PDB file of C-alpha atoms in Angstrom:
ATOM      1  CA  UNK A   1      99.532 105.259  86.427  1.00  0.00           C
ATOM      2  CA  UNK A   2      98.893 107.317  83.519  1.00  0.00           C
ATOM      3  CA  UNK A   3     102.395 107.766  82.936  1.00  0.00           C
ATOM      4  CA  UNK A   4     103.540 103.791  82.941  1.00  0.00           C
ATOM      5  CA  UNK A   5     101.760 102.342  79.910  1.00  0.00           C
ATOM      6  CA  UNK A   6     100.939  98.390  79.246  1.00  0.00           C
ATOM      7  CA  UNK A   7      98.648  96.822  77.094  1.00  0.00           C
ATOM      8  CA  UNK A   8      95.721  95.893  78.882  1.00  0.00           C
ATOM      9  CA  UNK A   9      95.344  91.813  77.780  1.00  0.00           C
ATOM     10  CA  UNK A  10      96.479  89.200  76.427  1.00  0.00           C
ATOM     11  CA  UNK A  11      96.281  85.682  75.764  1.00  0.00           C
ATOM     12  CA  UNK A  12      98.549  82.546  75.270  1.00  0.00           C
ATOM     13  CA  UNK A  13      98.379  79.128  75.101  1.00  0.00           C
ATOM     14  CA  UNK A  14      99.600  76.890  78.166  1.00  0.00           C
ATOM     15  CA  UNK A  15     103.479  76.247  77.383  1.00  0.00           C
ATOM     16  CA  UNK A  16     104.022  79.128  75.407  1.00  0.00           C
ATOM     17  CA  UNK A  17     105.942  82.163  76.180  1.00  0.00           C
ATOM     18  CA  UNK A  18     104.229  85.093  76.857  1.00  0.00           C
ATOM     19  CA  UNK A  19     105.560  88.892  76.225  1.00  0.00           C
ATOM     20  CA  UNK A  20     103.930  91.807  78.349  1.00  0.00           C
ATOM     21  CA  UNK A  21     105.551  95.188  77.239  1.00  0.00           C
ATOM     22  CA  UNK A  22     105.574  98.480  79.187  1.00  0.00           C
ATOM     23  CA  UNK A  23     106.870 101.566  78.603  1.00  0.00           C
ATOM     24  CA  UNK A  24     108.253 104.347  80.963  1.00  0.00           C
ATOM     25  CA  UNK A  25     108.593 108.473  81.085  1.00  0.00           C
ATOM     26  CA  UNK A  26     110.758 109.283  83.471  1.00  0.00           C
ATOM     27  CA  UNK A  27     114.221 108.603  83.111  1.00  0.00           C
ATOM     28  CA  UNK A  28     115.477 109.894  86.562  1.00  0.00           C
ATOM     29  CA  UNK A  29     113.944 105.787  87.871  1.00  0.00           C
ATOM     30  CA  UNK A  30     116.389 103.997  89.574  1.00  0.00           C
ATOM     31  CA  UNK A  31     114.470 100.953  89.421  1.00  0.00           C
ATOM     32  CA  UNK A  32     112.340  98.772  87.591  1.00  0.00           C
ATOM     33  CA  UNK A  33     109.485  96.253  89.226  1.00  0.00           C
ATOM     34  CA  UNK A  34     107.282  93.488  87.890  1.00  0.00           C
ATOM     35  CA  UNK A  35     104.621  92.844  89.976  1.00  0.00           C
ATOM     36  CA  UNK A  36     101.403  90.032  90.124  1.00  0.00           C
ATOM     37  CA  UNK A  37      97.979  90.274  90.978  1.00  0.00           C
ATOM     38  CA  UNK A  38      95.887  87.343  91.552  1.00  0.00           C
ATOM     39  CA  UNK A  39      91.724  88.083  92.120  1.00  0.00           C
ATOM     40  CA  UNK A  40      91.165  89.524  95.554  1.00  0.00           C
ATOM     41  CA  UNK A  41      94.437  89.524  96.376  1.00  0.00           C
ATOM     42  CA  UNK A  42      97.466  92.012  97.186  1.00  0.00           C
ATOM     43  CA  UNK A  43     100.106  92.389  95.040  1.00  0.00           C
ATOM     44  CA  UNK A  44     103.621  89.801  94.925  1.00  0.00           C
ATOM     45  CA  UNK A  45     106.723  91.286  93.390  1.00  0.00           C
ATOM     46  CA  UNK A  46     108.052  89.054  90.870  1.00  0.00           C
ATOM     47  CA  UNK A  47     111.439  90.623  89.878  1.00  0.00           C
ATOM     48  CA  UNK A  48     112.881  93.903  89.420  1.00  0.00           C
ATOM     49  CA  UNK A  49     115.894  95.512  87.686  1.00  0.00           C
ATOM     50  CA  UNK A  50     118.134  98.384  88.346  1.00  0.00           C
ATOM     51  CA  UNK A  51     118.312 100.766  85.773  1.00  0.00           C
ATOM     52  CA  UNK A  52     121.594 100.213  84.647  1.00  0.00           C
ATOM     53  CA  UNK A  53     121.214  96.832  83.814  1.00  0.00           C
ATOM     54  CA  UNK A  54     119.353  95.233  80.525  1.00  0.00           C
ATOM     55  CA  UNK A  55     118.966  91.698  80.995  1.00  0.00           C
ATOM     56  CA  UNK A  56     117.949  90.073  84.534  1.00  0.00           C
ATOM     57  CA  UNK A  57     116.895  86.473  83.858  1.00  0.00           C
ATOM     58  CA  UNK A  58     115.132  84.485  87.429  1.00  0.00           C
ATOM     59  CA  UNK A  59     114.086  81.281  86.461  1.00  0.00           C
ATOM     60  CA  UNK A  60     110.968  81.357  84.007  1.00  0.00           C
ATOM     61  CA  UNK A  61     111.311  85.045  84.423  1.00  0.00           C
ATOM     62  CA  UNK A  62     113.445  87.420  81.799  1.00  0.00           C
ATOM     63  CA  UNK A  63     113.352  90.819  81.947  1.00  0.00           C
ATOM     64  CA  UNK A  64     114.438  93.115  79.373  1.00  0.00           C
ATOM     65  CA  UNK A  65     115.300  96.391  79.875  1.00  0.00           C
ATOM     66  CA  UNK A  66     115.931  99.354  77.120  1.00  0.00           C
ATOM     67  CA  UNK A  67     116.460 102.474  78.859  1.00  0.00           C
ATOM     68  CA  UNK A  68     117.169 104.608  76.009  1.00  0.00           C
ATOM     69  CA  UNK A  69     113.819 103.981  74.575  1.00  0.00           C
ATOM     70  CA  UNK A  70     112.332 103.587  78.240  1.00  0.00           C
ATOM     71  CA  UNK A  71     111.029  99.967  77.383  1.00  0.00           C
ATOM     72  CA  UNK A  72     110.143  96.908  79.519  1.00  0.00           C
ATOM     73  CA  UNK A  73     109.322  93.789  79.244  1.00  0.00           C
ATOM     74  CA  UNK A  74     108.468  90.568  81.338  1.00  0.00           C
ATOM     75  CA  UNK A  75     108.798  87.317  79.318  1.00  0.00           C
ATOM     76  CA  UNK A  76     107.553  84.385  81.076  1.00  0.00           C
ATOM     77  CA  UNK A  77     108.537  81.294  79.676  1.00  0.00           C
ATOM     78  CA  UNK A  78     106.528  77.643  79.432  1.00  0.00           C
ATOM     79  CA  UNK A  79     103.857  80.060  81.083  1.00  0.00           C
ATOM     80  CA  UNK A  80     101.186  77.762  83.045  1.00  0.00           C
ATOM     81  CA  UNK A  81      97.751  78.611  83.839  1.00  0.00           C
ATOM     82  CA  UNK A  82      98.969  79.610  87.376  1.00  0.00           C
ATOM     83  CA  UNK A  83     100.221  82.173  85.541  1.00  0.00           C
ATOM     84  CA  UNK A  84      96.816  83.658  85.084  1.00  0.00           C
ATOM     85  CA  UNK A  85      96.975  87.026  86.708  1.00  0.00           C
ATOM     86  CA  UNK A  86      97.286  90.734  86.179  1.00  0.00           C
ATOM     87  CA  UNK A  87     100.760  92.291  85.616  1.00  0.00           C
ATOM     88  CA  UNK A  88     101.590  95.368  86.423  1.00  0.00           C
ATOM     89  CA  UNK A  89     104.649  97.001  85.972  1.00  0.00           C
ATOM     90  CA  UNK A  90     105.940 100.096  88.105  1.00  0.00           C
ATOM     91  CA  UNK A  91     109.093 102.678  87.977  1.00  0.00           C
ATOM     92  CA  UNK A  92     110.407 103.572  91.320  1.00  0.00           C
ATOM     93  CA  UNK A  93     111.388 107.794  91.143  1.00  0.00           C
ATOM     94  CA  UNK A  94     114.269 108.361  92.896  1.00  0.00           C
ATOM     95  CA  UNK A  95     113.672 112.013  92.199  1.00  0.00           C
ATOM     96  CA  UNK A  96     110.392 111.630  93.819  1.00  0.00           C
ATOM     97  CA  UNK A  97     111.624 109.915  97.070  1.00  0.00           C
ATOM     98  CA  UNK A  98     111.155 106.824  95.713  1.00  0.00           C
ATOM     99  CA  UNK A  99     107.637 106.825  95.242  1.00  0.00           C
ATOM    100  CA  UNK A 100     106.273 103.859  92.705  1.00  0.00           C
ATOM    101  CA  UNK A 101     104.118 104.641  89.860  1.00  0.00           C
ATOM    102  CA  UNK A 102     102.693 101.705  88.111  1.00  0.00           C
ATOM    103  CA  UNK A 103     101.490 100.892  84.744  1.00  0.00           C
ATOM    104  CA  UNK A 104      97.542 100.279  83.933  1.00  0.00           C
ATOM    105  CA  UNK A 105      98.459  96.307  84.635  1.00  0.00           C
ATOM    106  CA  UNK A 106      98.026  93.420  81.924  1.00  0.00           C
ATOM    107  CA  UNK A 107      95.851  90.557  82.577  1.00  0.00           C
ATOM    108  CA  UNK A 108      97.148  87.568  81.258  1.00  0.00           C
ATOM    109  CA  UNK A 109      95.214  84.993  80.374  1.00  0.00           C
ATOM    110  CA  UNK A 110      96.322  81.276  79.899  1.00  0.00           C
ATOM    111  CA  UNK A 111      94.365  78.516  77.633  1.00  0.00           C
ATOM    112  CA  UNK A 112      94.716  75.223  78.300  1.00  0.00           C
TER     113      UNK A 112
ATOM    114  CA  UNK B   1     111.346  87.568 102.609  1.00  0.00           C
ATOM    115  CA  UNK B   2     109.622  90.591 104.355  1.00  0.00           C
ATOM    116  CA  UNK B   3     106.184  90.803 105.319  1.00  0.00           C
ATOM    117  CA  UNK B   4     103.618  93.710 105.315  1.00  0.00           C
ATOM    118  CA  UNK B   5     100.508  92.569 107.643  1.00  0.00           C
ATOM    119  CA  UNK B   6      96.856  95.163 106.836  1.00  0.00           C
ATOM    120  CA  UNK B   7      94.263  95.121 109.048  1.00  0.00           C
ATOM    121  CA  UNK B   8      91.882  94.731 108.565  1.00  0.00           C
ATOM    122  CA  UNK B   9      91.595  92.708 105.668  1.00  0.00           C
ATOM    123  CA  UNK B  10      87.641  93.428 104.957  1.00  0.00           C
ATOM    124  CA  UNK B  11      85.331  95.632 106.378  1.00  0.00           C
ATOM    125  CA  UNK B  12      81.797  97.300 105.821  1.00  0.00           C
ATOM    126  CA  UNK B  13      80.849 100.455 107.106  1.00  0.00           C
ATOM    127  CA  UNK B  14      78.180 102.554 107.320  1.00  0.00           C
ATOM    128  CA  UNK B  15      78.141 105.771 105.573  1.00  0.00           C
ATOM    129  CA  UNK B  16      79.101 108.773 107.901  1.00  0.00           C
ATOM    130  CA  UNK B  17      81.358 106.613 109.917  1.00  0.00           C
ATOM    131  CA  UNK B  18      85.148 106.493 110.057  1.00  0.00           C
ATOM    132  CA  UNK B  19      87.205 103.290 109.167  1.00  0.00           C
ATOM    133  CA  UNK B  20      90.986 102.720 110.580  1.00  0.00           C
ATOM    134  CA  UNK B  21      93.451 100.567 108.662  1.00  0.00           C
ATOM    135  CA  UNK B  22      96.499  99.703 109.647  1.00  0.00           C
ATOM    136  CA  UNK B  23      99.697  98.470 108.263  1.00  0.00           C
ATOM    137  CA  UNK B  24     102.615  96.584 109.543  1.00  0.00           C
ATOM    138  CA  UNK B  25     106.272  95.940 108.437  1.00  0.00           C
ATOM    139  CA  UNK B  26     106.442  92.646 110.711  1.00  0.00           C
ATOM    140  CA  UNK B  27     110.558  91.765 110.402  1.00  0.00           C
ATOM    141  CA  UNK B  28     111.745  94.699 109.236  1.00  0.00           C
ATOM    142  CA  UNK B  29     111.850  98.664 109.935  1.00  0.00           C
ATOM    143  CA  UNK B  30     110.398 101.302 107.355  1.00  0.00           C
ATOM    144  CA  UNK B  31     110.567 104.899 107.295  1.00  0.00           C
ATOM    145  CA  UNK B  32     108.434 105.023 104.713  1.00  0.00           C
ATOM    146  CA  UNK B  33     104.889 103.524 103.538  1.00  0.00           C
ATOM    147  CA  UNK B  34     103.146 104.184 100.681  1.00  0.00           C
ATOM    148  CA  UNK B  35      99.139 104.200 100.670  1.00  0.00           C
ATOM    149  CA  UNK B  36      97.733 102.793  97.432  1.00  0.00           C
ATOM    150  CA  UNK B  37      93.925 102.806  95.932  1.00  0.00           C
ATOM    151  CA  UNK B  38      92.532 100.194  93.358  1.00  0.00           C
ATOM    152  CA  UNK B  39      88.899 100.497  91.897  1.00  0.00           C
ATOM    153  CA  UNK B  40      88.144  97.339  89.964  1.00  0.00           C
ATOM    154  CA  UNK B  41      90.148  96.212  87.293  1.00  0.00           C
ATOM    155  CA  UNK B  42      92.273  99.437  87.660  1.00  0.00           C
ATOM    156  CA  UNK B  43      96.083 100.148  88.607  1.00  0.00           C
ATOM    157  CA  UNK B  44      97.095 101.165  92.110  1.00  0.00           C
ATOM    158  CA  UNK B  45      96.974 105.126  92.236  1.00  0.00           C
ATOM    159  CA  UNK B  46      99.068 106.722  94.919  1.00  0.00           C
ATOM    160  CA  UNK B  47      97.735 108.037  97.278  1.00  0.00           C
ATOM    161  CA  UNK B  48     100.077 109.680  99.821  1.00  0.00           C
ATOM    162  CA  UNK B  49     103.694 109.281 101.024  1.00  0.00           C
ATOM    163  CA  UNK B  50     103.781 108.239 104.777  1.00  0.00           C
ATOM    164  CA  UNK B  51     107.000 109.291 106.739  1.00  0.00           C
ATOM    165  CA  UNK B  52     107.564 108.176 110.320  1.00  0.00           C
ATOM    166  CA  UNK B  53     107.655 110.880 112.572  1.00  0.00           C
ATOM    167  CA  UNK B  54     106.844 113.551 110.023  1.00  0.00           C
ATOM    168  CA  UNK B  55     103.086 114.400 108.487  1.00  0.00           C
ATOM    169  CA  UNK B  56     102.249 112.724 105.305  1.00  0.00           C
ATOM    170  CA  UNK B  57     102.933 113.885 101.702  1.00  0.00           C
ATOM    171  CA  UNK B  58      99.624 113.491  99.685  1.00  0.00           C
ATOM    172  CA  UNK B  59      99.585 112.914  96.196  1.00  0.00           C
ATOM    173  CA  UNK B  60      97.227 115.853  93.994  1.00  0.00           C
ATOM    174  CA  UNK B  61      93.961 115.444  94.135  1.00  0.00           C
ATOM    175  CA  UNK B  62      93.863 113.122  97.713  1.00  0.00           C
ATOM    176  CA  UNK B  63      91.996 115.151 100.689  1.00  0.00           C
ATOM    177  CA  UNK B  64      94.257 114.678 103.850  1.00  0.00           C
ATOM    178  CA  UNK B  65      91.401 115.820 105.916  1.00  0.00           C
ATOM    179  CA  UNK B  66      89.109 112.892 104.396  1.00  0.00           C
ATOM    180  CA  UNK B  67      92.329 110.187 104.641  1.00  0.00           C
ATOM    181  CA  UNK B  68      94.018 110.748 107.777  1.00  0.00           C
ATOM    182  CA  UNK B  69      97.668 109.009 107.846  1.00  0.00           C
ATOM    183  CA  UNK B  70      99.748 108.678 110.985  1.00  0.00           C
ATOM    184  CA  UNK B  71     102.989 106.733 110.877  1.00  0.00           C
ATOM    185  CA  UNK B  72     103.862 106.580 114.543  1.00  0.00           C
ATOM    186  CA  UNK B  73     106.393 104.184 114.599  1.00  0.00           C
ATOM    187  CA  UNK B  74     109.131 102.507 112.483  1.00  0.00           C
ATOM    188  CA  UNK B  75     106.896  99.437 111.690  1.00  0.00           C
ATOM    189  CA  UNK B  76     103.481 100.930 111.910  1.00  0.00           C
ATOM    190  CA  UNK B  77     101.689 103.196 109.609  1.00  0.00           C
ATOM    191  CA  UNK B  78      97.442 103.634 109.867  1.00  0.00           C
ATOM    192  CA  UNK B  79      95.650 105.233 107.153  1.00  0.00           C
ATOM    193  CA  UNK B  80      91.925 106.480 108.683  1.00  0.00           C
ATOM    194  CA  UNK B  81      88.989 107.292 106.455  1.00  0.00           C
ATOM    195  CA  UNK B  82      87.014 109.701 107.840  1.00  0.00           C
ATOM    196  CA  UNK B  83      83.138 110.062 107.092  1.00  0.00           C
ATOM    197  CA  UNK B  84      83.155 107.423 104.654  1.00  0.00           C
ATOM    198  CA  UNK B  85      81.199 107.649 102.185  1.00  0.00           C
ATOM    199  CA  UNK B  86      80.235 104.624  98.799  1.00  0.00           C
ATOM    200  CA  UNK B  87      82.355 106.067  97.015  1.00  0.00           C
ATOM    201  CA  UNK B  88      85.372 105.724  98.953  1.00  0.00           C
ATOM    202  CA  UNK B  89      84.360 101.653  98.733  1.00  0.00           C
ATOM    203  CA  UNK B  90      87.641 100.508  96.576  1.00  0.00           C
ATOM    204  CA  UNK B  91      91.024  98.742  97.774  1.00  0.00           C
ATOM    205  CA  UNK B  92      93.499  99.866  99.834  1.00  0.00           C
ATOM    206  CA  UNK B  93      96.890  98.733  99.762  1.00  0.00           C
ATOM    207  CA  UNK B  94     100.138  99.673 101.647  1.00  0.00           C
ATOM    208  CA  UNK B  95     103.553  98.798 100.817  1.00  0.00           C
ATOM    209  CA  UNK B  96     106.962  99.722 102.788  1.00  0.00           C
ATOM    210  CA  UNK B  97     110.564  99.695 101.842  1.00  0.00           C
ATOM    211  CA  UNK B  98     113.368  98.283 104.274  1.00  0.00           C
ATOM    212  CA  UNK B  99     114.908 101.373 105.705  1.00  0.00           C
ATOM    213  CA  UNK B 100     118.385  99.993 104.570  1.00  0.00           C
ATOM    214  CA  UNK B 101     117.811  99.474 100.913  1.00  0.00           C
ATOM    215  CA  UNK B 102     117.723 103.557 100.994  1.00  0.00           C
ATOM    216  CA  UNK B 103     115.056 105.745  99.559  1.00  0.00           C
ATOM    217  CA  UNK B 104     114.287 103.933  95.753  1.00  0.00           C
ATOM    218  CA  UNK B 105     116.290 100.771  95.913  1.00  0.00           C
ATOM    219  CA  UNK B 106     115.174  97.414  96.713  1.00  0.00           C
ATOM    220  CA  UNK B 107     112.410  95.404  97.333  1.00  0.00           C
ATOM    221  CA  UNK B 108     109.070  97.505  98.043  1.00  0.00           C
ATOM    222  CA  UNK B 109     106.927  95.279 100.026  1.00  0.00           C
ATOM    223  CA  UNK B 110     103.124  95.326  99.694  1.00  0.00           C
ATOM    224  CA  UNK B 111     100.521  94.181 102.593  1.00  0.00           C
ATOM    225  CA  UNK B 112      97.512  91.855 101.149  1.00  0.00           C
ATOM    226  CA  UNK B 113      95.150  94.797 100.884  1.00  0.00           C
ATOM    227  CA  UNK B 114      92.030  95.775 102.853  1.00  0.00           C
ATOM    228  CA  UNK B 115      88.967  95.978 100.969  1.00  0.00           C
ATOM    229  CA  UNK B 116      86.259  98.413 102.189  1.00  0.00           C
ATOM    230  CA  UNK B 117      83.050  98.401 101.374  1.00  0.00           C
ATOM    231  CA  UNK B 118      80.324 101.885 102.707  1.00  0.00           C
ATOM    232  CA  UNK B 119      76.994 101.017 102.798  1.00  0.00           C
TER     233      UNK B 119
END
Protein backbone atom coordinates (compact mmCIF):
# COMPACT_ATOMS: atom_id res chain seq x y z
CA UNK A 1 0.00 0.00 0.00
CA UNK A 2 2.95 2.09 0.17
CA UNK A 3 2.15 3.65 -2.95
CA UNK A 4 -1.74 4.79 -2.10
CA UNK A 5 -1.34 7.33 0.70
CA UNK A 6 -4.22 8.46 3.37
CA UNK A 7 -4.00 10.04 6.50
CA UNK A 8 -4.23 7.64 9.11
CA UNK A 9 -7.26 9.34 11.54
CA UNK A 10 -9.53 11.47 12.03
CA UNK A 11 -12.29 12.71 13.96
CA UNK A 12 -15.73 14.50 13.55
CA UNK A 13 -18.57 15.28 15.31
CA UNK A 14 -21.95 13.26 14.69
CA UNK A 15 -23.77 15.33 11.78
CA UNK A 16 -20.87 16.77 10.37
CA UNK A 17 -19.24 16.07 7.15
CA UNK A 18 -16.25 14.32 7.15
CA UNK A 19 -13.29 14.58 4.36
CA UNK A 20 -10.80 11.53 4.01
CA UNK A 21 -8.16 12.41 1.26
CA UNK A 22 -5.94 9.96 -0.67
CA UNK A 23 -3.59 10.30 -3.10
CA UNK A 24 -2.47 8.00 -6.05
CA UNK A 25 0.92 7.19 -8.27
CA UNK A 26 0.02 5.50 -10.99
CA UNK A 27 -1.81 7.06 -13.60
CA UNK A 28 -2.27 4.00 -15.96
CA UNK A 29 -5.63 3.10 -12.99
CA UNK A 30 -8.68 2.65 -14.61
CA UNK A 31 -10.51 2.78 -11.51
CA UNK A 32 -10.98 4.23 -8.30
CA UNK A 33 -12.56 2.31 -4.99
CA UNK A 34 -13.67 3.40 -1.54
CA UNK A 35 -13.84 0.75 0.65
CA UNK A 36 -15.06 0.14 4.70
CA UNK A 37 -13.78 -1.78 7.38
CA UNK A 38 -15.68 -2.39 10.43
CA UNK A 39 -13.59 -4.38 13.58
CA UNK A 40 -13.21 -8.03 12.72
CA UNK A 41 -14.75 -7.76 9.73
CA UNK A 42 -14.04 -8.04 5.80
CA UNK A 43 -14.07 -5.29 3.77
CA UNK A 44 -17.65 -3.57 1.95
CA UNK A 45 -17.09 -1.46 -1.12
CA UNK A 46 -18.74 1.74 -0.74
CA UNK A 47 -18.40 3.42 -4.20
CA UNK A 48 -15.98 3.66 -6.87
CA UNK A 49 -15.22 5.91 -9.88
CA UNK A 50 -13.82 5.44 -13.28
CA UNK A 51 -11.02 7.41 -14.03
CA UNK A 52 -12.43 9.60 -16.39
CA UNK A 53 -14.94 10.92 -14.33
CA UNK A 54 -14.56 13.70 -11.34
CA UNK A 55 -17.61 13.84 -9.46
CA UNK A 56 -19.73 10.55 -8.53
CA UNK A 57 -22.22 11.55 -5.82
CA UNK A 58 -24.38 8.07 -4.07
CA UNK A 59 -26.43 9.26 -1.50
CA UNK A 60 -24.37 10.54 1.65
CA UNK A 61 -21.45 9.54 -0.44
CA UNK A 62 -19.40 12.19 -2.87
CA UNK A 63 -16.48 11.35 -4.39
CA UNK A 64 -14.10 13.63 -5.89
CA UNK A 65 -11.76 12.80 -8.25
CA UNK A 66 -8.58 14.97 -9.62
CA UNK A 67 -6.64 12.91 -11.86
CA UNK A 68 -4.17 15.37 -12.90
CA UNK A 69 -2.95 15.76 -9.44
CA UNK A 70 -3.87 11.97 -8.69
CA UNK A 71 -6.22 13.06 -5.72
CA UNK A 72 -9.19 11.40 -3.96
CA UNK A 73 -11.48 12.01 -1.75
CA UNK A 74 -14.59 10.43 0.07
CA UNK A 75 -16.89 13.04 1.68
CA UNK A 76 -19.50 11.59 3.77
CA UNK A 77 -22.11 13.81 4.63
CA UNK A 78 -24.40 14.12 8.10
CA UNK A 79 -21.79 11.27 8.97
CA UNK A 80 -23.35 9.06 11.95
CA UNK A 81 -21.53 7.07 14.38
CA UNK A 82 -22.26 3.97 12.17
CA UNK A 83 -19.95 5.57 10.26
CA UNK A 84 -17.19 4.63 12.60
CA UNK A 85 -14.85 2.51 10.59
CA UNK A 86 -11.60 2.37 8.71
CA UNK A 87 -11.44 3.68 5.10
CA UNK A 88 -9.35 2.59 2.80
CA UNK A 89 -9.00 3.66 -0.51
CA UNK A 90 -7.50 1.48 -3.48
CA UNK A 91 -6.46 2.08 -7.38
CA UNK A 92 -7.26 -0.78 -9.58
CA UNK A 93 -3.93 -1.13 -12.35
CA UNK A 94 -5.12 -1.96 -15.44
CA UNK A 95 -1.51 -2.22 -16.48
CA UNK A 96 -1.07 -4.69 -13.79
CA UNK A 97 -4.06 -6.98 -14.70
CA UNK A 98 -6.12 -5.26 -12.59
CA UNK A 99 -4.60 -5.93 -9.46
CA UNK A 100 -5.83 -3.43 -6.41
CA UNK A 101 -3.41 -1.62 -4.35
CA UNK A 102 -4.84 0.13 -1.42
CA UNK A 103 -4.01 3.04 0.66
CA UNK A 104 -2.74 2.66 4.51
CA UNK A 105 -6.75 3.08 5.42
CA UNK A 106 -8.23 6.03 7.66
CA UNK A 107 -10.06 5.30 10.74
CA UNK A 108 -12.73 7.52 11.26
CA UNK A 109 -13.92 8.23 14.30
CA UNK A 110 -17.42 9.75 15.15
CA UNK A 111 -18.33 11.78 18.56
CA UNK A 112 -21.52 11.92 19.65
CA UNK B 1 -25.02 -7.83 -5.20
CA UNK B 2 -22.28 -10.58 -5.45
CA UNK B 3 -21.06 -12.60 -2.77
CA UNK B 4 -17.54 -13.98 -1.89
CA UNK B 5 -18.05 -16.90 0.87
CA UNK B 6 -14.12 -17.81 2.98
CA UNK B 7 -13.84 -20.68 4.81
CA UNK B 8 -13.10 -20.90 7.14
CA UNK B 9 -13.82 -17.91 8.90
CA UNK B 10 -11.43 -18.63 12.12
CA UNK B 11 -9.07 -21.12 12.82
CA UNK B 12 -6.07 -22.04 15.21
CA UNK B 13 -3.37 -24.15 14.32
CA UNK B 14 -0.58 -25.60 15.61
CA UNK B 15 2.77 -24.63 14.50
CA UNK B 16 4.25 -27.07 11.83
CA UNK B 17 0.86 -27.81 10.48
CA UNK B 18 -0.77 -26.72 7.23
CA UNK B 19 -4.06 -24.62 7.11
CA UNK B 20 -6.48 -24.62 3.83
CA UNK B 21 -8.70 -21.64 3.07
CA UNK B 22 -10.94 -21.42 0.64
CA UNK B 23 -12.82 -18.89 -1.28
CA UNK B 24 -16.00 -18.79 -3.19
CA UNK B 25 -17.64 -16.48 -5.83
CA UNK B 26 -21.27 -17.89 -4.90
CA UNK B 27 -23.54 -16.13 -7.99
CA UNK B 28 -21.10 -15.25 -10.15
CA UNK B 29 -17.94 -16.64 -12.21
CA UNK B 30 -14.27 -15.22 -11.67
CA UNK B 31 -11.21 -15.82 -13.47
CA UNK B 32 -9.46 -14.12 -11.17
CA UNK B 33 -8.99 -13.86 -7.18
CA UNK B 34 -6.84 -11.88 -5.42
CA UNK B 35 -5.26 -13.14 -1.96
CA UNK B 36 -4.90 -10.30 0.54
CA UNK B 37 -2.93 -10.11 4.12
CA UNK B 38 -3.83 -7.65 7.04
CA UNK B 39 -1.69 -7.50 10.32
CA UNK B 40 -3.51 -5.32 12.82
CA UNK B 41 -4.43 -1.99 12.13
CA UNK B 42 -2.58 -2.29 8.73
CA UNK B 43 -3.76 -2.11 4.92
CA UNK B 44 -4.38 -5.24 2.89
CA UNK B 45 -0.95 -6.17 1.13
CA UNK B 46 -1.23 -8.32 -1.94
CA UNK B 47 -0.32 -11.19 -1.86
CA UNK B 48 -0.62 -13.13 -5.14
CA UNK B 49 -2.76 -13.03 -8.32
CA UNK B 50 -4.88 -16.28 -8.65
CA UNK B 51 -5.84 -17.29 -12.31
CA UNK B 52 -8.16 -20.22 -12.98
CA UNK B 53 -6.57 -22.81 -14.75
CA UNK B 54 -3.14 -21.23 -14.79
CA UNK B 55 -0.45 -21.15 -11.63
CA UNK B 56 -0.57 -18.13 -9.50
CA UNK B 57 1.31 -14.80 -9.93
CA UNK B 58 2.90 -13.89 -6.49
CA UNK B 59 3.52 -10.55 -5.50
CA UNK B 60 7.67 -9.83 -4.39
CA UNK B 61 8.55 -10.91 -1.41
CA UNK B 62 5.45 -13.81 -0.95
CA UNK B 63 7.00 -17.56 -0.86
CA UNK B 64 4.71 -19.69 -3.21
CA UNK B 65 6.16 -22.73 -1.68
CA UNK B 66 5.00 -21.47 1.96
CA UNK B 67 1.33 -20.15 0.38
CA UNK B 68 0.16 -22.64 -1.96
CA UNK B 69 -2.79 -21.21 -4.32
CA UNK B 70 -4.88 -23.40 -6.59
CA UNK B 71 -7.79 -21.90 -8.47
CA UNK B 72 -9.42 -25.00 -9.87
CA UNK B 73 -12.50 -23.78 -10.96
CA UNK B 74 -14.36 -20.62 -12.14
CA UNK B 75 -15.89 -19.99 -8.63
CA UNK B 76 -13.33 -21.56 -6.41
CA UNK B 77 -9.94 -20.44 -5.46
CA UNK B 78 -7.98 -22.10 -2.04
CA UNK B 79 -5.05 -20.46 -0.70
CA UNK B 80 -2.99 -23.30 1.65
CA UNK B 81 -0.44 -22.32 4.25
CA UNK B 82 1.98 -24.70 4.57
CA UNK B 83 4.04 -25.30 7.90
CA UNK B 84 2.52 -22.52 9.58
CA UNK B 85 4.26 -20.88 11.65
CA UNK B 86 3.09 -17.45 14.55
CA UNK B 87 4.07 -15.41 12.40
CA UNK B 88 1.99 -16.19 9.57
CA UNK B 89 -1.07 -15.51 12.37
CA UNK B 90 -2.66 -12.24 10.49
CA UNK B 91 -5.89 -11.94 8.15
CA UNK B 92 -6.53 -13.29 5.08
CA UNK B 93 -8.82 -11.93 2.69
CA UNK B 94 -9.87 -12.84 -0.92
CA UNK B 95 -11.70 -10.82 -3.31
CA UNK B 96 -12.86 -11.76 -7.07
CA UNK B 97 -13.99 -9.74 -9.99
CA UNK B 98 -17.07 -10.83 -12.24
CA UNK B 99 -15.46 -12.28 -15.28
CA UNK B 100 -17.65 -9.86 -17.42
CA UNK B 101 -16.72 -6.55 -15.97
CA UNK B 102 -13.18 -7.45 -17.80
CA UNK B 103 -9.79 -7.39 -16.22
CA UNK B 104 -9.86 -3.74 -13.97
CA UNK B 105 -13.43 -2.64 -14.27
CA UNK B 106 -16.14 -3.08 -11.91
CA UNK B 107 -17.00 -4.13 -8.71
CA UNK B 108 -14.10 -6.25 -6.94
CA UNK B 109 -15.81 -8.33 -4.44
CA UNK B 110 -14.18 -9.24 -1.11
CA UNK B 111 -15.07 -12.52 1.10
CA UNK B 112 -15.44 -11.68 5.06
CA UNK B 113 -11.89 -12.75 5.79
CA UNK B 114 -10.45 -15.76 7.65
CA UNK B 115 -8.48 -15.01 10.58
CA UNK B 116 -5.70 -17.48 11.55
CA UNK B 117 -4.20 -17.73 14.49
CA UNK B 118 -0.54 -20.51 14.98
CA UNK B 119 -0.02 -21.48 18.24
Amino acid sequence: GEDVEQSLFLSVREGDSSVINCTYTDSSSTYLYWYKQEPGAGLQLLTYIFSNMDMKQDQRLTVLLNKKDKHLSLRIADTQTGDSAIYFCAESRHNQGGKLIFGQGTELSVKP
Amino acid sequence: GAVVSQHPSWVICKSGTSVKIECRSLDFQATTMFWYRQFPKQSLMLMATSNEGSKATYEQGVEKDKFLINHASLTLSTLTVTSAHPEDSSFYICSARDKTSGMSGGELFFGEGSRLTVL
